[in-house]
Amino acid sequence: MVLGADATSPRGQMLLGAGAILTERHLRLLAANGVERVEVETPGQAQGRPAPAADPAQLEARLETRFAHNDTGHPLIRELKRICRSRNEGGETDGD
Amino acid sequence: METELKTLVSRTNELASLPEVVMRAVDMINDPDASAADIGNVIADDPALTARLLKIVNSPFYGFPSRIDTVSRAITVVGTLELLDLILATSVMKAFTGIPTELVNMDEFWEHSLYTGVVSRVLATRHRAPSSERFFIAGLLHDIGSLVIYRHRPEQAASILERARGSVVPLHVLEREAFGFDHGQVGAELMRTWHLPEHLVASACWHHQPMEVDEHQLEVAIVHLADVIASAVYPTASETERVPPMDARAWDLIGLPADSIDSIISDADNQFADARAAILPSASAA
């Protein structure tokens, strides 16, 4: 499990940086420092990757923007667009 | 503009030079009298580089059945040119520090580059091009000119990235309007000062205009397509969020059917995890 955002104590002291691989020891130490919850990366979603689109209209708008420099009638671009769509629908943004 | 490009690169070279041992190894490529053993001896002078190389060639990304314990054995198994390419890759990645983090997340930058390298390797294998490792390194290093721009022209770079996000004009064209050159040309100029092989220089220089190059056209076309594919399926939050324009002639040149893209991406996804663990600095440190 990977820490998705910096973990800080209730007083704002930095305890553990985003990207750290969380161990049992980390969780114990965080709890001991008053941290009740941390943000973790969901599987297959690396740090900084765009979050999946919330609804089909948002997804289509985002794909439209992302492929704006390309001829979406070209077979390769059409396929790439289809794959992006299905990865988003499946909640995946990469292939890990 | 040529003068400004050279000034930019020479300032980078002062701060991000390649280690002496790497420069000597690179120069040996062009020396017909140098043997694999000579090159092995040069590399063995640098224990950290030797350790990095052996880690990579023993990783699942390469998948050799038996363990490789020495540089000379690695040269025999992997090949001299491929090993030199790997030396360059790992050394270039370590050479860049001090890039403003508000402009680019370095982990994301190298992940995109690495994914482009892996897709380049898969496309080259599907095309049955000899020595697919060359393509991997060409893909991995295609964008290093952006790092030069981020470091030495941070304010202009931020403004260009912002404009690119809302523009129908691609990033490399906006760079040319602002600077008179784009990140591909900057990367190529830096590679020339480092005496890197011509196919790497060409791939960096022309990866947004793959059909304007006379030599190394296959390498350039494959890196161009890999960049498009990686930008589409492996986007990062800090980039322009736009897939760069694909030149259909490059796709025609490699002659693969569009419906093979699913399996190409599947192969790339599988190789990416191994490549990341073996090569990315942050993954190595973890």
mmCIF file of C-alpha atoms in Angstrom:
data_model
loop_
_atom_site.group_PDB
_atom_site.id
_atom_site.type_symbol
_atom_site.label_atom_id
_atom_site.label_comp_id
_atom_site.label_asym_id
_atom_site.label_seq_id
_atom_site.Cartn_x
_atom_site.Cartn_y
_atom_site.Cartn_z
ATOM 1 C CA MET A 1 0.000 0.000 0.000
ATOM 2 C CA VAL A 2 1.434 3.366 -1.056
ATOM 3 C CA LEU A 3 0.860 6.641 0.780
ATOM 4 C CA GLY A 4 -1.034 8.915 -1.638
ATOM 5 C CA ALA A 5 -0.414 12.258 0.134
ATOM 6 C CA ASP A 6 1.973 13.525 2.803
ATOM 7 C CA ALA A 7 0.914 12.386 6.271
ATOM 8 C CA THR A 8 1.084 15.128 8.916
ATOM 9 C CA SER A 9 0.317 15.140 12.624
ATOM 10 C CA PRO A 10 -2.707 17.088 13.932
ATOM 11 C CA ARG A 11 -0.242 19.913 14.715
ATOM 12 C CA GLY A 12 0.964 19.991 11.123
ATOM 13 C CA GLN A 13 4.273 18.210 11.621
ATOM 14 C CA MET A 14 5.337 16.267 8.523
ATOM 15 C CA LEU A 15 5.523 12.573 9.421
ATOM 16 C CA LEU A 16 5.774 10.592 6.187
ATOM 17 C CA GLY A 17 6.079 11.676 2.545
ATOM 18 C CA ALA A 18 3.679 10.744 -0.256
ATOM 19 C CA GLY A 19 4.879 7.707 -2.188
ATOM 20 C CA ALA A 20 6.169 5.833 0.873
ATOM 21 C CA ILE A 21 5.293 2.156 0.981
ATOM 22 C CA LEU A 22 3.256 1.768 4.153
ATOM 23 C CA THR A 23 4.339 -0.905 6.620
ATOM 24 C CA GLU A 24 2.732 -2.101 9.854
ATOM 25 C CA ARG A 25 5.364 -0.085 11.709
ATOM 26 C CA HIS A 26 4.433 3.089 9.822
ATOM 27 C CA LEU A 27 0.776 2.621 10.666
ATOM 28 C CA ARG A 28 1.565 2.110 14.370
ATOM 29 C CA LEU A 29 3.788 5.220 14.445
ATOM 30 C CA LEU A 30 1.247 7.328 12.588
ATOM 31 C CA ALA A 31 -1.493 6.249 14.987
ATOM 32 C CA ALA A 32 0.789 7.002 17.958
ATOM 33 C CA ASN A 33 1.220 10.526 16.562
ATOM 34 C CA GLY A 34 -2.503 11.111 16.432
ATOM 35 C CA VAL A 35 -3.059 10.414 12.728
ATOM 36 C CA GLU A 36 -6.478 8.864 12.315
ATOM 37 C CA ARG A 37 -6.578 8.530 8.542
ATOM 38 C CA VAL A 38 -4.198 8.726 5.573
ATOM 39 C CA GLU A 39 -4.719 8.899 1.824
ATOM 40 C CA VAL A 40 -3.517 5.830 -0.061
ATOM 41 C CA GLU A 41 -3.106 5.220 -3.778
ATOM 42 C CA THR A 42 -5.634 2.832 -5.211
ATOM 43 C CA PRO A 43 -4.075 -0.101 -7.097
ATOM 44 C CA GLY A 44 -3.045 0.862 -10.590
ATOM 45 C CA GLN A 45 -3.244 4.571 -9.865
ATOM 46 C CA ALA A 46 0.149 6.176 -9.506
ATOM 47 C CA GLN A 47 0.755 9.485 -7.830
ATOM 48 C CA GLY A 48 -0.459 12.488 -9.792
ATOM 49 C CA ARG A 49 -2.354 10.481 -12.395
ATOM 50 C CA PRO A 50 -5.649 12.099 -13.451
ATOM 51 C CA ALA A 51 -8.585 10.754 -11.483
ATOM 52 C CA PRO A 52 -11.172 8.721 -13.437
ATOM 53 C CA ALA A 53 -13.984 10.785 -14.935
ATOM 54 C CA ALA A 54 -17.116 10.897 -12.825
ATOM 55 C CA ASP A 55 -19.691 10.396 -15.598
ATOM 56 C CA PRO A 56 -19.848 9.529 -19.336
ATOM 57 C CA ALA A 57 -20.292 13.138 -20.447
ATOM 58 C CA GLN A 58 -17.243 14.240 -18.437
ATOM 59 C CA LEU A 59 -15.273 11.307 -19.842
ATOM 60 C CA GLU A 60 -16.182 12.150 -23.455
ATOM 61 C CA ALA A 61 -15.301 15.823 -22.891
ATOM 62 C CA ARG A 62 -11.973 14.830 -21.403
ATOM 63 C CA LEU A 63 -11.208 12.469 -24.311
ATOM 64 C CA GLU A 64 -12.170 15.190 -26.767
ATOM 65 C CA THR A 65 -9.615 17.498 -25.137
ATOM 66 C CA ARG A 66 -6.939 14.860 -24.834
ATOM 67 C CA PHE A 67 -7.115 13.903 -28.516
ATOM 68 C CA ALA A 68 -7.712 17.441 -29.825
ATOM 69 C CA HIS A 69 -4.443 17.439 -31.818
ATOM 70 C CA ASN A 70 -5.323 14.220 -33.620
ATOM 71 C CA ASP A 71 -7.559 12.932 -36.402
ATOM 72 C CA THR A 72 -9.930 10.715 -34.454
ATOM 73 C CA GLY A 73 -10.911 9.046 -37.731
ATOM 74 C CA HIS A 74 -7.482 7.405 -37.972
ATOM 75 C CA PRO A 75 -7.670 3.727 -36.951
ATOM 76 C CA LEU A 76 -4.819 3.978 -34.418
ATOM 77 C CA ILE A 77 -6.250 7.074 -32.732
ATOM 78 C CA ARG A 78 -9.712 5.490 -32.713
ATOM 79 C CA GLU A 79 -8.278 2.418 -30.977
ATOM 80 C CA LEU A 80 -6.336 4.506 -28.452
ATOM 81 C CA LYS A 81 -9.438 6.489 -27.644
ATOM 82 C CA ARG A 82 -11.419 3.276 -27.150
ATOM 83 C CA ILE A 83 -8.728 1.921 -24.805
ATOM 84 C CA CYS A 84 -8.652 5.166 -22.793
ATOM 85 C CA ARG A 85 -12.425 4.999 -22.477
ATOM 86 C CA SER A 86 -12.441 1.404 -21.287
ATOM 87 C CA ARG A 87 -9.579 1.983 -18.842
ATOM 88 C CA ASN A 88 -11.443 4.878 -17.314
ATOM 89 C CA GLU A 89 -14.688 2.932 -17.095
ATOM 90 C CA GLY A 90 -12.863 0.104 -15.392
ATOM 91 C CA GLY A 91 -11.400 2.596 -12.952
ATOM 92 C CA GLU A 92 -7.906 1.936 -14.293
ATOM 93 C CA THR A 93 -5.602 4.627 -15.546
ATOM 94 C CA ASP A 94 -2.595 2.487 -16.233
ATOM 95 C CA GLY A 95 -1.745 -1.094 -16.867
ATOM 96 C CA ASP A 96 0.055 -2.111 -13.697
ATOM 97 C CA MET B 1 18.476 31.109 -32.327
ATOM 98 C CA GLU B 2 21.175 28.512 -32.909
ATOM 99 C CA THR B 3 23.480 30.481 -30.595
ATOM 100 C CA GLU B 4 20.837 30.581 -27.888
ATOM 101 C CA LEU B 5 20.276 26.832 -28.234
ATOM 102 C CA LYS B 6 23.987 26.150 -27.813
ATOM 103 C CA THR B 7 24.222 28.527 -24.841
ATOM 104 C CA LEU B 8 21.309 26.771 -23.153
ATOM 105 C CA VAL B 9 22.904 23.377 -23.668
ATOM 106 C CA SER B 10 26.364 24.467 -22.585
ATOM 107 C CA ARG B 11 24.930 25.835 -19.330
ATOM 108 C CA THR B 12 23.294 22.456 -18.779
ATOM 109 C CA ASN B 13 26.492 20.648 -19.576
ATOM 110 C CA GLU B 14 28.252 22.510 -16.783
ATOM 111 C CA LEU B 15 25.727 21.174 -14.293
ATOM 112 C CA ALA B 16 24.598 17.863 -15.761
ATOM 113 C CA SER B 17 27.713 16.378 -17.286
ATOM 114 C CA LEU B 18 28.123 12.669 -17.791
ATOM 115 C CA PRO B 19 30.755 10.950 -15.642
ATOM 116 C CA GLU B 20 34.231 10.649 -17.127
ATOM 117 C CA VAL B 21 33.985 6.862 -17.210
ATOM 118 C CA VAL B 22 30.804 7.056 -19.283
ATOM 119 C CA MET B 23 32.370 9.482 -21.741
ATOM 120 C CA ARG B 24 35.341 7.141 -22.148
ATOM 121 C CA ALA B 25 33.032 4.177 -22.711
ATOM 122 C CA VAL B 26 31.006 6.158 -25.272
ATOM 123 C CA ASP B 27 34.168 7.186 -27.130
ATOM 124 C CA MET B 28 35.173 3.515 -27.349
ATOM 125 C CA ILE B 29 32.137 2.842 -29.550
ATOM 126 C CA ASN B 30 33.936 4.683 -32.304
ATOM 127 C CA ASP B 31 37.298 3.086 -31.628
ATOM 128 C CA PRO B 32 37.733 0.011 -33.850
ATOM 129 C CA ASP B 33 40.700 -1.137 -31.754
ATOM 130 C CA ALA B 34 38.696 -1.280 -28.513
ATOM 131 C CA SER B 35 37.549 -4.771 -27.527
ATOM 132 C CA ALA B 36 34.659 -5.810 -25.304
ATOM 133 C CA ALA B 37 37.192 -6.547 -22.575
ATOM 134 C CA ASP B 38 38.645 -3.015 -22.851
ATOM 135 C CA ILE B 39 35.193 -1.518 -22.439
ATOM 136 C CA GLY B 40 34.500 -3.859 -19.523
ATOM 137 C CA ASN B 41 37.693 -2.705 -17.813
ATOM 138 C CA VAL B 42 36.734 0.958 -18.180
ATOM 139 C CA ILE B 43 33.288 0.376 -16.708
ATOM 140 C CA ALA B 44 34.662 -1.760 -13.884
ATOM 141 C CA ASP B 45 36.600 1.326 -12.713
ATOM 142 C CA ASP B 46 33.268 2.704 -11.505
ATOM 143 C CA PRO B 47 31.779 0.334 -8.897
ATOM 144 C CA ALA B 48 28.481 2.230 -8.594
ATOM 145 C CA LEU B 49 27.930 2.121 -12.362
ATOM 146 C CA THR B 50 28.913 -1.548 -12.454
ATOM 147 C CA ALA B 51 26.403 -2.330 -9.696
ATOM 148 C CA ARG B 52 23.617 -0.441 -11.484
ATOM 149 C CA LEU B 53 24.304 -2.220 -14.744
ATOM 150 C CA LEU B 54 24.406 -5.673 -13.196
ATOM 151 C CA LYS B 55 21.167 -4.948 -11.360
ATOM 152 C CA ILE B 56 19.472 -4.033 -14.647
ATOM 153 C CA VAL B 57 20.772 -6.941 -16.725
ATOM 154 C CA ASN B 58 19.805 -9.375 -13.952
ATOM 155 C CA SER B 59 16.284 -7.939 -13.621
ATOM 156 C CA PRO B 60 13.168 -9.692 -14.949
ATOM 157 C CA PHE B 61 13.032 -6.945 -17.619
ATOM 158 C CA TYR B 62 15.893 -8.750 -19.377
ATOM 159 C CA GLY B 63 14.970 -12.201 -18.145
ATOM 160 C CA PHE B 64 18.289 -13.979 -18.755
ATOM 161 C CA PRO B 65 18.143 -17.507 -17.361
ATOM 162 C CA SER B 66 21.467 -17.434 -15.510
ATOM 163 C CA ARG B 67 22.958 -14.774 -13.281
ATOM 164 C CA ILE B 68 25.377 -12.269 -14.862
ATOM 165 C CA ASP B 69 28.114 -11.389 -12.364
ATOM 166 C CA THR B 70 30.630 -9.339 -14.356
ATOM 167 C CA VAL B 71 30.561 -6.497 -16.868
ATOM 168 C CA SER B 72 32.526 -8.534 -19.417
ATOM 169 C CA ARG B 73 29.934 -11.340 -19.127
ATOM 170 C CA ALA B 74 27.162 -8.734 -19.527
ATOM 171 C CA ILE B 75 28.819 -7.474 -22.702
ATOM 172 C CA THR B 76 28.953 -11.028 -24.074
ATOM 173 C CA VAL B 77 25.314 -11.726 -23.254
ATOM 174 C CA VAL B 78 23.663 -8.345 -23.851
ATOM 175 C CA GLY B 79 26.010 -7.027 -26.543
ATOM 176 C CA THR B 80 28.442 -4.116 -26.477
ATOM 177 C CA LEU B 81 26.183 -1.533 -28.064
ATOM 178 C CA GLU B 82 23.178 -2.466 -25.972
ATOM 179 C CA LEU B 83 25.206 -2.307 -22.791
ATOM 180 C CA LEU B 84 26.583 1.091 -23.717
ATOM 181 C CA ASP B 85 23.047 2.276 -24.362
ATOM 182 C CA LEU B 86 22.087 1.085 -20.895
ATOM 183 C CA ILE B 87 25.066 2.883 -19.371
ATOM 184 C CA LEU B 88 23.889 6.053 -21.065
ATOM 185 C CA ALA B 89 20.318 5.611 -19.904
ATOM 186 C CA THR B 90 21.157 5.111 -16.272
ATOM 187 C CA SER B 91 23.799 7.869 -16.292
ATOM 188 C CA VAL B 92 21.616 10.431 -18.068
ATOM 189 C CA MET B 93 18.782 9.813 -15.617
ATOM 190 C CA LYS B 94 21.132 10.471 -12.716
ATOM 191 C CA ALA B 95 22.633 13.565 -14.363
ATOM 192 C CA PHE B 96 19.523 15.718 -13.954
ATOM 193 C CA THR B 97 18.916 17.312 -10.594
ATOM 194 C CA GLY B 98 17.595 20.676 -9.524
ATOM 195 C CA ILE B 99 14.597 20.735 -11.858
ATOM 196 C CA PRO B 100 11.868 22.985 -10.365
ATOM 197 C CA THR B 101 9.269 20.628 -8.866
ATOM 198 C CA GLU B 102 6.457 23.100 -9.499
ATOM 199 C CA LEU B 103 7.088 22.639 -13.224
ATOM 200 C CA VAL B 104 7.487 18.898 -13.380
ATOM 201 C CA ASN B 105 7.210 15.912 -11.094
ATOM 202 C CA MET B 106 10.425 14.036 -11.919
ATOM 203 C CA ASP B 107 8.944 10.641 -11.053
ATOM 204 C CA GLU B 108 6.112 11.283 -13.502
ATOM 205 C CA PHE B 109 8.526 12.591 -16.104
ATOM 206 C CA TRP B 110 10.640 9.434 -15.995
ATOM 207 C CA GLU B 111 7.579 7.186 -15.814
ATOM 208 C CA HIS B 112 6.254 8.687 -19.033
ATOM 209 C CA SER B 113 9.723 8.384 -20.586
ATOM 210 C CA LEU B 114 10.117 4.807 -19.421
ATOM 211 C CA TYR B 115 6.659 3.836 -20.712
ATOM 212 C CA THR B 116 7.581 5.437 -24.065
ATOM 213 C CA GLY B 117 10.797 3.398 -24.047
ATOM 214 C CA VAL B 118 8.948 0.167 -23.329
ATOM 215 C CA VAL B 119 6.356 0.834 -26.068
ATOM 216 C CA SER B 120 9.232 1.637 -28.475
ATOM 217 C CA ARG B 121 10.802 -1.705 -27.646
ATOM 218 C CA VAL B 122 7.496 -3.567 -28.169
ATOM 219 C CA LEU B 123 6.813 -1.798 -31.507
ATOM 220 C CA ALA B 124 10.365 -2.581 -32.691
ATOM 221 C CA THR B 125 9.956 -6.243 -31.749
ATOM 222 C CA ARG B 126 6.598 -6.450 -33.580
ATOM 223 C CA HIS B 127 8.184 -4.805 -36.607
ATOM 224 C CA ARG B 128 11.001 -7.388 -36.367
ATOM 225 C CA ALA B 129 13.592 -4.626 -36.220
ATOM 226 C CA PRO B 130 17.016 -5.899 -35.162
ATOM 227 C CA SER B 131 18.299 -4.940 -31.709
ATOM 228 C CA SER B 132 15.078 -3.723 -30.121
ATOM 229 C CA GLU B 133 17.000 -2.438 -27.061
ATOM 230 C CA ARG B 134 18.211 0.574 -29.078
ATOM 231 C CA PHE B 135 14.617 1.606 -29.472
ATOM 232 C CA PHE B 136 14.001 1.285 -25.748
ATOM 233 C CA ILE B 137 16.786 3.745 -24.911
ATOM 234 C CA ALA B 138 15.746 6.112 -27.725
ATOM 235 C CA GLY B 139 12.233 6.213 -26.261
ATOM 236 C CA LEU B 140 13.505 6.603 -22.724
ATOM 237 C CA LEU B 141 15.603 9.663 -23.563
ATOM 238 C CA HIS B 142 13.379 11.356 -26.173
ATOM 239 C CA ASP B 143 12.216 14.205 -23.899
ATOM 240 C CA ILE B 144 15.391 15.122 -21.997
ATOM 241 C CA GLY B 145 15.443 18.492 -23.766
ATOM 242 C CA SER B 146 12.354 19.428 -21.726
ATOM 243 C CA LEU B 147 14.413 19.081 -18.544
ATOM 244 C CA VAL B 148 16.960 21.562 -19.913
ATOM 245 C CA ILE B 149 14.186 24.049 -20.671
ATOM 246 C CA TYR B 150 12.553 23.539 -17.240
ATOM 247 C CA ARG B 151 15.835 24.152 -15.508
ATOM 248 C CA HIS B 152 17.114 27.165 -17.439
ATOM 249 C CA ARG B 153 13.920 28.836 -18.652
ATOM 250 C CA PRO B 154 11.496 27.957 -15.811
ATOM 251 C CA GLU B 155 9.246 31.010 -16.126
ATOM 252 C CA GLN B 156 8.852 30.747 -19.882
ATOM 253 C CA ALA B 157 8.384 26.982 -19.568
ATOM 254 C CA ALA B 158 5.575 27.473 -17.031
ATOM 255 C CA SER B 159 3.882 29.996 -19.293
ATOM 256 C CA ILE B 160 4.169 27.693 -22.349
ATOM 257 C CA LEU B 161 2.831 24.678 -20.436
ATOM 258 C CA GLU B 162 -0.123 26.765 -19.273
ATOM 259 C CA ARG B 163 -0.839 27.970 -22.800
ATOM 260 C CA ALA B 164 -0.527 24.415 -24.174
ATOM 261 C CA ARG B 165 -3.234 23.186 -21.779
ATOM 262 C CA GLY B 166 -5.849 25.425 -23.330
ATOM 263 C CA SER B 167 -4.517 25.605 -26.866
ATOM 264 C CA VAL B 168 -5.141 23.859 -30.144
ATOM 265 C CA VAL B 169 -1.459 24.451 -30.891
ATOM 266 C CA PRO B 170 0.813 21.592 -29.739
ATOM 267 C CA LEU B 171 3.448 22.184 -27.065
ATOM 268 C CA HIS B 172 6.472 21.808 -29.366
ATOM 269 C CA VAL B 173 5.055 24.430 -31.751
ATOM 270 C CA LEU B 174 4.508 26.880 -28.866
ATOM 271 C CA GLU B 175 8.106 26.267 -27.784
ATOM 272 C CA ARG B 176 9.348 27.096 -31.272
ATOM 273 C CA GLU B 177 7.320 30.306 -31.288
ATOM 274 C CA ALA B 178 8.777 31.333 -27.914
ATOM 275 C CA PHE B 179 12.376 30.145 -28.219
ATOM 276 C CA GLY B 180 12.989 29.470 -31.903
ATOM 277 C CA PHE B 181 13.547 25.772 -31.102
ATOM 278 C CA ASP B 182 11.670 22.973 -29.344
ATOM 279 C CA HIS B 183 12.532 20.466 -26.598
ATOM 280 C CA GLY B 184 13.465 17.843 -29.206
ATOM 281 C CA GLN B 185 16.179 20.070 -30.676
ATOM 282 C CA VAL B 186 17.461 20.933 -27.200
ATOM 283 C CA GLY B 187 17.699 17.252 -26.268
ATOM 284 C CA ALA B 188 19.497 16.465 -29.516
ATOM 285 C CA GLU B 189 22.022 19.267 -28.985
ATOM 286 C CA LEU B 190 22.730 18.037 -25.460
ATOM 287 C CA MET B 191 23.178 14.483 -26.751
ATOM 288 C CA ARG B 192 25.655 15.724 -29.367
ATOM 289 C CA THR B 193 27.777 17.390 -26.716
ATOM 290 C CA TRP B 194 27.755 14.065 -24.853
ATOM 291 C CA HIS B 195 28.833 12.227 -28.053
ATOM 292 C CA LEU B 196 25.762 9.981 -27.927
ATOM 293 C CA PRO B 197 24.972 7.742 -30.921
ATOM 294 C CA GLU B 198 23.280 9.406 -33.908
ATOM 295 C CA HIS B 199 20.098 7.313 -33.728
ATOM 296 C CA LEU B 200 19.450 8.675 -30.204
ATOM 297 C CA VAL B 201 20.144 12.238 -31.382
ATOM 298 C CA ALA B 202 17.778 11.834 -34.347
ATOM 299 C CA SER B 203 15.025 10.257 -32.220
ATOM 300 C CA ALA B 204 15.105 13.139 -29.743
ATOM 301 C CA CYS B 205 15.367 15.846 -32.405
ATOM 302 C CA TRP B 206 12.598 14.668 -34.708
ATOM 303 C CA HIS B 207 10.148 12.804 -32.498
ATOM 304 C CA HIS B 208 7.426 15.350 -33.270
ATOM 305 C CA GLN B 209 8.224 15.471 -37.016
ATOM 306 C CA PRO B 210 9.190 11.887 -37.800
ATOM 307 C CA MET B 211 8.984 12.134 -41.581
ATOM 308 C CA GLU B 212 11.352 15.092 -41.909
ATOM 309 C CA VAL B 213 14.426 13.046 -41.103
ATOM 310 C CA ASP B 214 16.517 11.287 -43.752
ATOM 311 C CA GLU B 215 18.450 8.842 -41.593
ATOM 312 C CA HIS B 216 17.281 6.610 -38.730
ATOM 313 C CA GLN B 217 13.723 7.046 -39.952
ATOM 314 C CA LEU B 218 12.503 3.792 -38.408
ATOM 315 C CA GLU B 219 13.868 4.685 -34.952
ATOM 316 C CA VAL B 220 12.364 8.165 -35.149
ATOM 317 C CA ALA B 221 8.975 6.868 -36.379
ATOM 318 C CA ILE B 222 8.808 4.271 -33.608
ATOM 319 C CA VAL B 223 9.697 6.765 -30.860
ATOM 320 C CA HIS B 224 7.146 9.207 -32.311
ATOM 321 C CA LEU B 225 4.394 6.567 -32.191
ATOM 322 C CA ALA B 226 5.446 5.330 -28.748
ATOM 323 C CA ASP B 227 5.230 8.912 -27.427
ATOM 324 C CA VAL B 228 1.695 9.221 -28.842
ATOM 325 C CA ILE B 229 0.639 5.858 -27.384
ATOM 326 C CA ALA B 230 2.232 6.563 -23.981
ATOM 327 C CA SER B 231 0.633 10.015 -23.809
ATOM 328 C CA ALA B 232 -2.755 8.457 -24.566
ATOM 329 C CA VAL B 233 -2.735 5.473 -22.217
ATOM 330 C CA TYR B 234 -0.262 6.608 -19.555
ATOM 331 C CA PRO B 235 -1.098 10.274 -18.992
ATOM 332 C CA THR B 236 0.427 12.346 -16.214
ATOM 333 C CA ALA B 237 -1.205 15.185 -14.351
ATOM 334 C CA SER B 238 1.651 17.630 -14.895
ATOM 335 C CA GLU B 239 1.858 17.348 -18.683
ATOM 336 C CA THR B 240 -0.371 19.212 -21.076
ATOM 337 C CA GLU B 241 -3.020 16.441 -20.918
ATOM 338 C CA ARG B 242 -3.017 16.369 -24.728
ATOM 339 C CA VAL B 243 -1.806 13.551 -26.930
ATOM 340 C CA PRO B 244 0.767 15.007 -29.335
ATOM 341 C CA PRO B 245 -0.266 14.987 -33.020
ATOM 342 C CA MET B 246 0.371 11.614 -34.662
ATOM 343 C CA ASP B 247 1.835 11.526 -38.182
ATOM 344 C CA ALA B 248 -0.143 8.824 -39.992
ATOM 345 C CA ARG B 249 2.821 8.162 -42.304
ATOM 346 C CA ALA B 250 4.863 6.940 -39.333
ATOM 347 C CA TRP B 251 2.174 4.380 -38.530
ATOM 348 C CA ASP B 252 2.097 3.310 -42.186
ATOM 349 C CA LEU B 253 5.894 2.989 -42.140
ATOM 350 C CA ILE B 254 5.947 0.362 -39.405
ATOM 351 C CA GLY B 255 3.091 -1.503 -41.070
ATOM 352 C CA LEU B 256 1.258 -2.854 -38.016
ATOM 353 C CA PRO B 257 -2.533 -3.325 -37.981
ATOM 354 C CA ALA B 258 -4.461 -0.923 -35.723
ATOM 355 C CA ASP B 259 -6.176 -3.840 -33.996
ATOM 356 C CA SER B 260 -2.791 -5.023 -32.706
ATOM 357 C CA ILE B 261 -2.676 -2.037 -30.344
ATOM 358 C CA ASP B 262 -4.437 -3.910 -27.515
ATOM 359 C CA SER B 263 -1.759 -6.583 -27.402
ATOM 360 C CA ILE B 264 1.026 -3.993 -27.865
ATOM 361 C CA ILE B 265 -0.205 -2.087 -24.816
ATOM 362 C CA SER B 266 -0.671 -5.311 -22.888
ATOM 363 C CA ASP B 267 2.971 -6.291 -23.606
ATOM 364 C CA ALA B 268 4.116 -2.793 -22.651
ATOM 365 C CA ASP B 269 2.149 -2.878 -19.381
ATOM 366 C CA ASN B 270 3.749 -6.203 -18.486
ATOM 367 C CA GLN B 271 7.278 -4.983 -19.250
ATOM 368 C CA PHE B 272 6.775 -1.613 -17.599
ATOM 369 C CA ALA B 273 6.591 -2.917 -14.033
ATOM 370 C CA ASP B 274 9.884 -4.795 -14.460
ATOM 371 C CA ALA B 275 11.561 -1.864 -16.219
ATOM 372 C CA ARG B 276 10.399 0.532 -13.515
ATOM 373 C CA ALA B 277 11.810 -1.600 -10.722
ATOM 374 C CA ALA B 278 15.123 -2.070 -12.557
ATOM 375 C CA ILE B 279 15.751 1.399 -13.944
ATOM 376 C CA LEU B 280 13.859 4.261 -12.282
ATOM 377 C CA PRO B 281 16.021 6.003 -9.655
ATOM 378 C CA SER B 282 13.151 6.361 -7.168
ATOM 379 C CA ALA B 283 12.206 2.697 -7.559
ATOM 380 C CA SER B 284 15.854 1.715 -7.019
ATOM 381 C CA ALA B 285 16.023 3.718 -3.844
ATOM 382 C CA ALA B 286 12.847 2.198 -2.432
#
